[in-house]
Amino acid sequence: MPAEDSVGRFMAALGPDHREAVRAKPPQERERLAAAWERELETDDELDTLDELSPPAAEAEAARRVLDQGAG
């Protein structure tokens, strides 16, 4: 998946306030955060269950976790 697609999906998963903060970061940092978000979605079993119920909720939770981990 091209980095732009991943970044766009990551940005869409963020709440409005976080989206603006991440948008202000350099492109390389946005790509790094999006990659961490993708890894979170792929590796967390808890998110797998949530994804089955609500994919947007799982994506938003993974984005929140990435930012809470100090990546943001």
GROMACS .gro file of C-alpha atoms in nm:
model
   72
    1MET     CA    1   0.000   0.000   0.000
    2PRO     CA    2   0.148   0.340  -0.092
    3ALA     CA    3   0.242   0.557   0.206
    4GLU     CA    4  -0.005   0.826   0.093
    5ASP     CA    5  -0.296   0.580   0.122
    6SER     CA    6  -0.189   0.474   0.469
    7VAL     CA    7  -0.143   0.834   0.582
    8GLY     CA    8  -0.483   0.929   0.443
    9ARG     CA    9  -0.654   0.642   0.624
   10PHE     CA   10  -0.467   0.724   0.945
   11MET     CA   11  -0.565   1.090   0.920
   12ALA     CA   12  -0.930   0.995   0.864
   13ALA     CA   13  -0.922   0.778   1.178
   14LEU     CA   14  -0.810   1.069   1.395
   15GLY     CA   15  -1.042   1.306   1.575
   16PRO     CA   16  -1.049   1.665   1.445
   17ASP     CA   17  -0.810   1.807   1.707
   18HIS     CA   18  -0.553   1.531   1.661
   19ARG     CA   19  -0.591   1.550   1.284
   20GLU     CA   20  -0.487   1.916   1.285
   21ALA     CA   21  -0.190   1.845   1.514
   22VAL     CA   22  -0.070   1.558   1.295
   23ARG     CA   23  -0.128   1.758   0.975
   24ALA     CA   24   0.118   2.018   1.112
   25LYS     CA   25   0.394   1.756   1.136
   26PRO     CA   26   0.646   1.697   0.856
   27PRO     CA   27   0.547   1.440   0.590
   28GLN     CA   28   0.805   1.188   0.715
   29GLU     CA   29   0.657   1.202   1.065
   30ARG     CA   30   0.303   1.152   0.932
   31GLU     CA   31   0.429   0.847   0.739
   32ARG     CA   32   0.597   0.710   1.052
   33LEU     CA   33   0.278   0.755   1.256
   34ALA     CA   34   0.069   0.593   0.983
   35ALA     CA   35   0.307   0.296   0.973
   36ALA     CA   36   0.281   0.259   1.352
   37TRP     CA   37  -0.098   0.276   1.318
   38GLU     CA   38  -0.096   0.001   1.053
   39ARG     CA   39   0.120  -0.218   1.280
   40GLU     CA   40  -0.118  -0.158   1.571
   41LEU     CA   41  -0.414  -0.266   1.359
   42GLU     CA   42  -0.233  -0.576   1.234
   43THR     CA   43  -0.091  -0.700   1.562
   44ASP     CA   44  -0.351  -0.628   1.832
   45ASP     CA   45  -0.600  -0.914   1.876
   46GLU     CA   46  -0.834  -0.690   2.074
   47LEU     CA   47  -0.861  -0.461   1.773
   48ASP     CA   48  -0.939  -0.761   1.550
   49THR     CA   49  -1.253  -0.824   1.753
   50LEU     CA   50  -1.351  -0.457   1.744
   51ASP     CA   51  -1.280  -0.445   1.371
   52GLU     CA   52  -1.537  -0.718   1.313
   53LEU     CA   53  -1.799  -0.509   1.492
   54SER     CA   54  -1.695  -0.163   1.370
   55PRO     CA   55  -1.394  -0.110   1.143
   56PRO     CA   56  -1.402   0.271   1.193
   57ALA     CA   57  -1.401   0.227   1.572
   58ALA     CA   58  -1.102  -0.009   1.551
   59GLU     CA   59  -0.913   0.236   1.332
   60ALA     CA   60  -0.990   0.526   1.567
   61GLU     CA   61  -0.879   0.322   1.871
   62ALA     CA   62  -0.553   0.224   1.700
   63ALA     CA   63  -0.489   0.590   1.610
   64ARG     CA   64  -0.552   0.694   1.971
   65ARG     CA   65  -0.311   0.428   2.095
   66VAL     CA   66  -0.037   0.536   1.855
   67LEU     CA   67  -0.065   0.897   1.970
   68ASP     CA   68  -0.084   0.794   2.338
   69GLN     CA   69   0.237   0.590   2.302
   70GLY     CA   70   0.421   0.915   2.252
   71ALA     CA   71   0.438   0.874   1.878
   72GLY     CA   72   0.239   1.193   1.843
   0.00000   0.00000   0.00000
